[in-house]
Amino acid sequence: MLISRAPVRISFFGGGTDYPEYFLQHGGAVLATSIDKFSYVTVSSFLSHLFDYSTRISYRKVELVNNIDDIEHNIYRECLRFCGLEKDIEIHHVADLPAFTGLGSSSSFTVSLLHALHSFKGEFIRPIDLAYEAIYIERHLLKDKVGCQDQVMAALGGFNLVEFKTEEDIQVIRVPISPQRLVEFEKHLFVVFTGIKRKAADIVAQQLQKVSDNTQILKSMRSMVDQGWDILTSNRSLSEFGELLHQAWIAKRSLDRCISNTEIDRVYQMGRDTGAWGGKLLGAGAGGFMLFFAPIETHGSLQKVFANYHVLEIKTNSLGSQIIFS
């Protein structure tokens, strides 16, 4: 048996510019960090000649099949086919967080699964190639309306500025932030679950139809990536980072009316009224986790205000996809 794990991520700036529909024309970038919440995959050999099925997979449900074409779970099916594994294998998936919550969990699972399957075959794969494979499977085999940042962050981990040129040419630049500055930065993060789950592809499909109309907004969102980098890597006050997040949320919200709703606006205003400098809804929009960047002294008040919500404790800059047991 072997076990792989890949992290989910928090994206601060540039989300929306990581779609080829945009970056192939204008170039894209995000400022993001992996966090200490993971998608785990276990893979082991399966003695199919002793059973009446040849492949066993489990997630929310269990599938027992003789032909991988009969697998209902599309990511399992396409990754097994892509890696040339058709039988005599058992796979299980567990995750720290639920899907459809804006943290890139679907891509985290895809990366973790691919890493496990390659290792099961005795193959080494570079982290960036793992990301490229996950992008190819999600965008071209599954035809999902996804961007290209989640796969990169899951595969490589870390706190990064990621630049997108093509789907096969992505540059990952580590943010040169000191350990002390990173600890200080983390103390300002406050993440709360809105209670709303949604499928990102449904939200993205509407946004992609408006890329040409939103080009100037997306360009301004791309420029915030560099501004965020400058704040983090200097001695400037971190309050500027929070204020920039507020500007980014206003810009993102203006891309399409489906991105926010009455409940999300209410949650965001609760955070702002309690003292947060700024924040944003994580992921494509319409639900999931809300990130606030707030003065440390306001976090006690935020805990009280959001007492009926799930507050997520996180650490940033986690490692990328790993084989943690073999």
CSV table of C-alpha atoms in Angstrom, one decimal:
chain,number,residue,atom,x,y,z
A,1,MET,CA,0.0,0.0,0.0
A,2,LEU,CA,1.0,3.6,-0.5
A,3,ILE,CA,-0.6,6.9,0.6
A,4,SER,CA,-0.4,10.2,-1.2
A,5,ARG,CA,-1.6,13.6,-0.1
A,6,ALA,CA,-1.9,17.0,-1.8
A,7,PRO,CA,-2.9,20.3,-0.2
A,8,VAL,CA,-5.8,22.6,-1.0
A,9,ARG,CA,-5.0,26.3,-1.4
A,10,ILE,CA,-6.1,29.9,-0.7
A,11,SER,CA,-5.8,32.3,-3.5
A,12,PHE,CA,-5.4,36.0,-2.6
A,13,PHE,CA,-5.1,37.8,-5.9
A,14,GLY,CA,-5.4,37.1,-9.6
A,15,GLY,CA,-8.1,34.5,-9.5
A,16,GLY,CA,-9.9,34.5,-12.8
A,17,THR,CA,-6.8,35.3,-14.8
A,18,ASP,CA,-5.7,31.7,-14.6
A,19,TYR,CA,-8.1,30.5,-17.3
A,20,PRO,CA,-6.6,30.0,-20.8
A,21,GLU,CA,-9.6,31.9,-22.2
A,22,TYR,CA,-8.0,34.9,-20.6
A,23,PHE,CA,-4.3,34.3,-20.1
A,24,LEU,CA,-3.5,33.1,-23.6
A,25,GLN,CA,-4.3,36.6,-24.8
A,26,HIS,CA,-3.3,38.8,-21.9
A,27,GLY,CA,-1.1,36.7,-19.5
A,28,GLY,CA,-2.3,35.8,-16.1
A,29,ALA,CA,-1.0,35.3,-12.6
A,30,VAL,CA,-2.1,34.5,-9.0
A,31,LEU,CA,-0.7,35.1,-5.6
A,32,ALA,CA,-1.7,32.0,-3.5
A,33,THR,CA,-0.6,29.7,-0.8
A,34,SER,CA,-1.2,26.0,-0.1
A,35,ILE,CA,-2.6,25.3,3.4
A,36,ASP,CA,-2.4,22.4,5.9
A,37,LYS,CA,-5.6,20.7,4.7
A,38,PHE,CA,-5.2,17.8,2.3
A,39,SER,CA,-6.7,15.3,0.0
A,40,TYR,CA,-5.4,11.7,0.7
A,41,VAL,CA,-5.4,8.7,-1.7
A,42,THR,CA,-4.4,5.2,-0.7
A,43,VAL,CA,-3.6,2.7,-3.5
A,44,SER,CA,-2.9,-1.0,-3.1
A,45,SER,CA,-2.7,-4.2,-5.2
A,46,PHE,CA,-6.0,-6.1,-5.5
A,47,LEU,CA,-6.1,-9.9,-6.1
A,48,SER,CA,-8.9,-9.8,-8.5
A,49,HIS,CA,-8.8,-13.5,-9.3
A,50,LEU,CA,-10.2,-14.1,-5.8
A,51,PHE,CA,-13.2,-11.8,-6.4
A,52,ASP,CA,-15.9,-11.3,-8.9
A,53,TYR,CA,-14.6,-7.8,-9.7
A,54,SER,CA,-11.2,-6.5,-10.8
A,55,THR,CA,-11.1,-2.9,-9.4
A,56,ARG,CA,-12.4,-1.4,-6.2
A,57,ILE,CA,-12.6,2.3,-5.5
A,58,SER,CA,-14.1,4.2,-2.7
A,59,TYR,CA,-15.0,7.8,-1.9
A,60,ARG,CA,-18.5,8.8,-0.7
A,61,LYS,CA,-19.6,5.6,-2.3
A,62,VAL,CA,-17.9,2.3,-3.2
A,63,GLU,CA,-17.6,1.1,-6.8
A,64,LEU,CA,-16.8,-2.5,-7.7
A,65,VAL,CA,-16.1,-2.9,-11.4
A,66,ASN,CA,-14.6,-5.3,-13.9
A,67,ASN,CA,-14.0,-2.6,-16.6
A,68,ILE,CA,-12.8,0.9,-15.8
A,69,ASP,CA,-15.2,2.2,-18.4
A,70,ASP,CA,-18.0,1.3,-15.9
A,71,ILE,CA,-16.6,3.6,-13.2
A,72,GLU,CA,-19.0,6.4,-12.5
A,73,HIS,CA,-16.6,8.7,-10.8
A,74,ASN,CA,-15.1,10.6,-13.8
A,75,ILE,CA,-11.8,11.6,-12.2
A,76,TYR,CA,-11.0,8.1,-11.0
A,77,ARG,CA,-12.0,6.7,-14.4
A,78,GLU,CA,-9.9,9.1,-16.5
A,79,CYS,CA,-6.8,9.0,-14.3
A,80,LEU,CA,-6.8,5.2,-14.3
A,81,ARG,CA,-7.1,5.2,-18.0
A,82,PHE,CA,-4.5,7.9,-18.4
A,83,CYS,CA,-2.0,5.9,-16.3
A,84,GLY,CA,-2.8,2.6,-18.1
A,85,LEU,CA,-4.1,0.9,-15.0
A,86,GLU,CA,-7.2,-1.3,-15.8
A,87,LYS,CA,-7.4,-3.9,-13.1
A,88,ASP,CA,-6.0,-5.4,-9.9
A,89,ILE,CA,-6.0,-2.1,-8.0
A,90,GLU,CA,-7.8,-0.8,-4.9
A,91,ILE,CA,-8.1,2.9,-4.3
A,92,HIS,CA,-9.6,5.0,-1.4
A,93,HIS,CA,-10.0,8.7,-1.1
A,94,VAL,CA,-10.5,10.8,2.1
A,95,ALA,CA,-10.2,14.5,2.6
A,96,ASP,CA,-9.9,17.0,5.4
A,97,LEU,CA,-12.5,19.3,3.9
A,98,PRO,CA,-15.6,18.8,1.8
A,99,ALA,CA,-15.8,19.5,-2.0
A,100,PHE,CA,-17.3,22.6,-3.6
A,101,THR,CA,-16.1,25.0,-1.0
A,102,GLY,CA,-13.7,27.2,-2.9
A,103,LEU,CA,-10.3,25.8,-1.9
A,104,GLY,CA,-9.5,23.7,-5.0
A,105,SER,CA,-10.3,20.4,-3.5
A,106,SER,CA,-11.2,18.7,-6.8
A,107,SER,CA,-7.8,19.5,-8.3
A,108,SER,CA,-6.1,18.5,-5.0
A,109,PHE,CA,-7.8,15.1,-5.4
A,110,THR,CA,-6.8,14.8,-9.0
A,111,VAL,CA,-3.1,15.6,-8.2
A,112,SER,CA,-3.0,13.3,-5.2
A,113,LEU,CA,-4.6,10.4,-7.3
A,114,LEU,CA,-2.2,10.9,-10.2
A,115,HIS,CA,0.8,11.0,-7.9
A,116,ALA,CA,-0.3,7.8,-6.2
A,117,LEU,CA,-0.9,6.0,-9.5
A,118,HIS,CA,2.5,7.0,-10.9
A,119,SER,CA,4.1,5.8,-7.7
A,120,PHE,CA,2.2,2.6,-7.7
A,121,LYS,CA,3.7,1.9,-11.2
A,122,GLY,CA,7.2,2.8,-9.9
A,123,GLU,CA,7.3,6.0,-11.8
A,124,PHE,CA,8.8,9.3,-10.6
A,125,ILE,CA,7.1,12.5,-11.8
A,126,ARG,CA,8.3,16.0,-11.3
A,127,PRO,CA,5.8,18.2,-9.4
A,128,ILE,CA,5.3,20.6,-12.3
A,129,ASP,CA,4.6,17.7,-14.7
A,130,LEU,CA,2.1,16.4,-12.2
A,131,ALA,CA,0.3,19.8,-12.4
A,132,TYR,CA,0.4,19.7,-16.2
A,133,GLU,CA,-1.1,16.2,-16.2
A,134,ALA,CA,-3.9,17.3,-13.8
A,135,ILE,CA,-4.7,20.3,-16.0
A,136,TYR,CA,-4.8,18.2,-19.1
A,137,ILE,CA,-7.1,15.6,-17.5
A,138,GLU,CA,-9.5,18.2,-16.0
A,139,ARG,CA,-9.7,20.6,-18.9
A,140,HIS,CA,-9.3,18.3,-21.9
A,141,LEU,CA,-10.4,14.8,-20.9
A,142,LEU,CA,-13.2,15.8,-18.4
A,143,LYS,CA,-14.0,19.1,-20.2
A,144,ASP,CA,-14.4,20.9,-16.9
A,145,LYS,CA,-14.5,24.6,-16.8
A,146,VAL,CA,-11.5,25.0,-14.5
A,147,GLY,CA,-8.5,27.3,-14.2
A,148,CYS,CA,-4.9,26.3,-13.9
A,149,GLN,CA,-3.9,27.5,-10.5
A,150,ASP,CA,-5.4,24.8,-8.3
A,151,GLN,CA,-3.4,21.9,-9.9
A,152,VAL,CA,-0.2,23.9,-9.6
A,153,MET,CA,-0.7,24.7,-6.0
A,154,ALA,CA,-1.7,21.2,-5.1
A,155,ALA,CA,1.4,19.7,-6.9
A,156,LEU,CA,4.0,22.2,-5.8
A,157,GLY,CA,2.7,23.6,-2.6
A,158,GLY,CA,4.2,26.7,-1.0
A,159,PHE,CA,3.5,30.4,-1.0
A,160,ASN,CA,3.8,31.5,-4.7
A,161,LEU,CA,3.4,33.9,-7.4
A,162,VAL,CA,2.3,31.7,-10.3
A,163,GLU,CA,2.4,33.1,-13.9
A,164,PHE,CA,0.4,31.5,-16.7
A,165,LYS,CA,1.7,31.8,-20.3
A,166,THR,CA,0.2,28.6,-21.8
A,167,GLU,CA,-1.2,25.4,-20.3
A,168,GLU,CA,2.3,23.9,-20.7
A,169,ASP,CA,4.3,26.9,-19.7
A,170,ILE,CA,3.6,28.0,-16.1
A,171,GLN,CA,6.2,29.7,-14.0
A,172,VAL,CA,6.1,29.2,-10.2
A,173,ILE,CA,8.0,31.9,-8.1
A,174,ARG,CA,8.3,31.3,-4.4
A,175,VAL,CA,7.4,34.4,-2.3
A,176,PRO,CA,10.7,35.4,-0.5
A,177,ILE,CA,9.0,36.0,2.8
A,178,SER,CA,10.8,35.6,6.1
A,179,PRO,CA,9.6,33.1,8.7
A,180,GLN,CA,8.9,35.9,11.1
A,181,ARG,CA,6.9,37.9,8.5
A,182,LEU,CA,4.9,34.7,7.6
A,183,VAL,CA,4.0,34.0,11.2
A,184,GLU,CA,2.8,37.6,11.5
A,185,PHE,CA,0.9,37.3,8.3
A,186,GLU,CA,-0.9,34.1,9.3
A,187,LYS,CA,-2.1,35.7,12.6
A,188,HIS,CA,-4.2,38.1,10.5
A,189,LEU,CA,-6.0,35.4,8.6
A,190,PHE,CA,-9.6,34.5,9.6
A,191,VAL,CA,-11.4,31.9,7.5
A,192,VAL,CA,-15.1,31.2,7.9
A,193,PHE,CA,-17.4,28.8,6.0
A,194,THR,CA,-20.5,30.5,4.6
A,195,GLY,CA,-22.4,27.2,4.7
A,196,ILE,CA,-23.0,27.3,1.0
A,197,LYS,CA,-21.6,24.6,-1.3
A,198,ARG,CA,-21.6,25.0,-5.1
A,199,LYS,CA,-20.0,23.5,-8.2
A,200,ALA,CA,-17.4,26.0,-9.4
A,201,ALA,CA,-17.8,25.0,-13.1
A,202,ASP,CA,-21.4,26.3,-13.0
A,203,ILE,CA,-20.2,29.7,-11.8
A,204,VAL,CA,-17.2,29.8,-14.1
A,205,ALA,CA,-19.1,29.0,-17.2
A,206,GLN,CA,-21.0,32.3,-16.9
A,207,GLN,CA,-17.9,34.3,-16.1
A,208,LEU,CA,-16.0,32.9,-19.2
A,209,GLN,CA,-18.8,34.2,-21.4
A,210,LYS,CA,-17.9,37.7,-20.3
A,211,VAL,CA,-14.1,37.6,-20.5
A,212,SER,CA,-13.9,40.1,-23.3
A,213,ASP,CA,-16.3,42.4,-21.5
A,214,ASN,CA,-14.3,42.1,-18.3
A,215,THR,CA,-10.8,42.4,-19.7
A,216,GLN,CA,-10.0,45.7,-18.0
A,217,ILE,CA,-11.2,44.4,-14.6
A,218,LEU,CA,-9.2,41.2,-15.0
A,219,LYS,CA,-6.1,43.3,-15.9
A,220,SER,CA,-6.5,45.3,-12.7
A,221,MET,CA,-6.9,42.0,-10.8
A,222,ARG,CA,-3.7,40.8,-12.3
A,223,SER,CA,-1.9,44.0,-11.3
A,224,MET,CA,-3.0,43.3,-7.7
A,225,VAL,CA,-0.8,40.2,-7.7
A,226,ASP,CA,2.3,42.4,-8.0
A,227,GLN,CA,1.0,44.8,-5.5
A,228,GLY,CA,0.4,42.0,-3.0
A,229,TRP,CA,3.9,40.6,-3.6
A,230,ASP,CA,5.4,44.1,-3.0
A,231,ILE,CA,3.6,44.4,0.4
A,232,LEU,CA,4.6,40.9,1.6
A,233,THR,CA,8.2,41.2,0.6
A,234,SER,CA,8.8,44.7,2.1
A,235,ASN,CA,8.4,46.2,5.5
A,236,ARG,CA,5.1,47.9,4.6
A,237,SER,CA,2.2,47.5,7.0
A,238,LEU,CA,0.1,44.3,6.5
A,239,SER,CA,-3.0,46.5,6.8
A,240,GLU,CA,-2.2,47.4,3.1
A,241,PHE,CA,-2.6,43.8,2.2
A,242,GLY,CA,-6.0,43.6,3.8
A,243,GLU,CA,-7.1,46.8,2.1
A,244,LEU,CA,-5.9,45.5,-1.2
A,245,LEU,CA,-8.0,42.3,-0.6
A,246,HIS,CA,-11.1,44.5,-0.2
A,247,GLN,CA,-10.4,46.1,-3.6
A,248,ALA,CA,-9.9,42.7,-5.1
A,249,TRP,CA,-13.2,41.5,-3.8
A,250,ILE,CA,-15.0,44.5,-5.2
A,251,ALA,CA,-13.4,43.9,-8.5
A,252,LYS,CA,-14.2,40.2,-8.5
A,253,ARG,CA,-17.7,40.8,-7.4
A,254,SER,CA,-18.2,43.0,-10.4
A,255,LEU,CA,-17.3,40.3,-12.9
A,256,ASP,CA,-20.7,38.7,-12.8
A,257,ARG,CA,-23.7,39.0,-10.5
A,258,CYS,CA,-23.6,35.2,-9.9
A,259,ILE,CA,-20.4,35.6,-7.9
A,260,SER,CA,-22.1,36.9,-4.8
A,261,ASN,CA,-25.6,36.8,-3.3
A,262,THR,CA,-27.4,38.3,-0.3
A,263,GLU,CA,-26.0,35.8,2.2
A,264,ILE,CA,-22.4,36.2,1.0
A,265,ASP,CA,-22.7,40.0,1.1
A,266,ARG,CA,-24.2,39.8,4.6
A,267,VAL,CA,-21.3,37.5,5.8
A,268,TYR,CA,-18.7,39.8,4.3
A,269,GLN,CA,-20.3,42.9,5.9
A,270,MET,CA,-20.3,41.2,9.3
A,271,GLY,CA,-16.6,40.8,9.0
A,272,ARG,CA,-15.9,44.3,7.8
A,273,ASP,CA,-18.2,45.7,10.6
A,274,THR,CA,-16.2,43.8,13.2
A,275,GLY,CA,-12.9,45.4,12.0
A,276,ALA,CA,-11.5,43.3,9.1
A,277,TRP,CA,-9.5,45.4,6.7
A,278,GLY,CA,-10.7,43.3,3.8
A,279,GLY,CA,-11.4,39.9,2.6
A,280,LYS,CA,-12.8,37.8,-0.3
A,281,LEU,CA,-14.8,34.8,-1.1
A,282,LEU,CA,-12.5,32.0,-2.0
A,283,GLY,CA,-12.8,30.1,-5.3
A,284,ALA,CA,-15.1,31.0,-8.2
A,285,GLY,CA,-17.9,32.5,-6.2
A,286,ALA,CA,-21.5,31.9,-5.0
A,287,GLY,CA,-20.4,30.0,-1.8
A,288,GLY,CA,-17.7,28.2,0.0
A,289,PHE,CA,-15.2,29.8,2.5
A,290,MET,CA,-14.8,33.5,3.1
A,291,LEU,CA,-11.4,34.8,4.0
A,292,PHE,CA,-10.9,37.9,6.1
A,293,PHE,CA,-7.7,39.7,6.8
A,294,ALA,CA,-8.1,41.5,10.1
A,295,PRO,CA,-6.1,43.1,12.9
A,296,ILE,CA,-5.1,40.5,15.5
A,297,GLU,CA,-7.0,42.3,18.2
A,298,THR,CA,-10.3,41.9,16.4
A,299,HIS,CA,-10.1,38.1,16.1
A,300,GLY,CA,-11.8,37.6,19.4
A,301,SER,CA,-14.7,39.7,18.3
A,302,LEU,CA,-14.8,37.9,14.9
A,303,GLN,CA,-15.0,34.6,16.8
A,304,LYS,CA,-18.1,35.8,18.7
A,305,VAL,CA,-19.7,37.3,15.6
A,306,PHE,CA,-19.3,34.0,13.7
A,307,ALA,CA,-20.1,31.8,16.6
A,308,ASN,CA,-22.7,30.0,14.6
A,309,TYR,CA,-20.4,29.4,11.6
A,310,HIS,CA,-17.5,27.0,11.2
A,311,VAL,CA,-14.2,28.9,11.6
A,312,LEU,CA,-11.3,27.2,9.9
A,313,GLU,CA,-7.9,27.2,11.6
A,314,ILE,CA,-5.1,27.1,9.0
A,315,LYS,CA,-1.4,27.2,8.4
A,316,THR,CA,0.0,28.5,5.1
A,317,ASN,CA,3.0,27.4,3.0
A,318,SER,CA,2.4,23.7,3.3
A,319,LEU,CA,4.3,21.2,1.2
A,320,GLY,CA,3.0,20.1,-2.2
A,321,SER,CA,1.9,16.6,-3.2
A,322,GLN,CA,3.8,13.8,-1.4
A,323,ILE,CA,3.9,10.1,-1.0
A,324,ILE,CA,3.7,10.0,2.8
A,325,PHE,CA,3.6,6.2,3.1
A,326,SER,CA,4.9,3.4,0.9
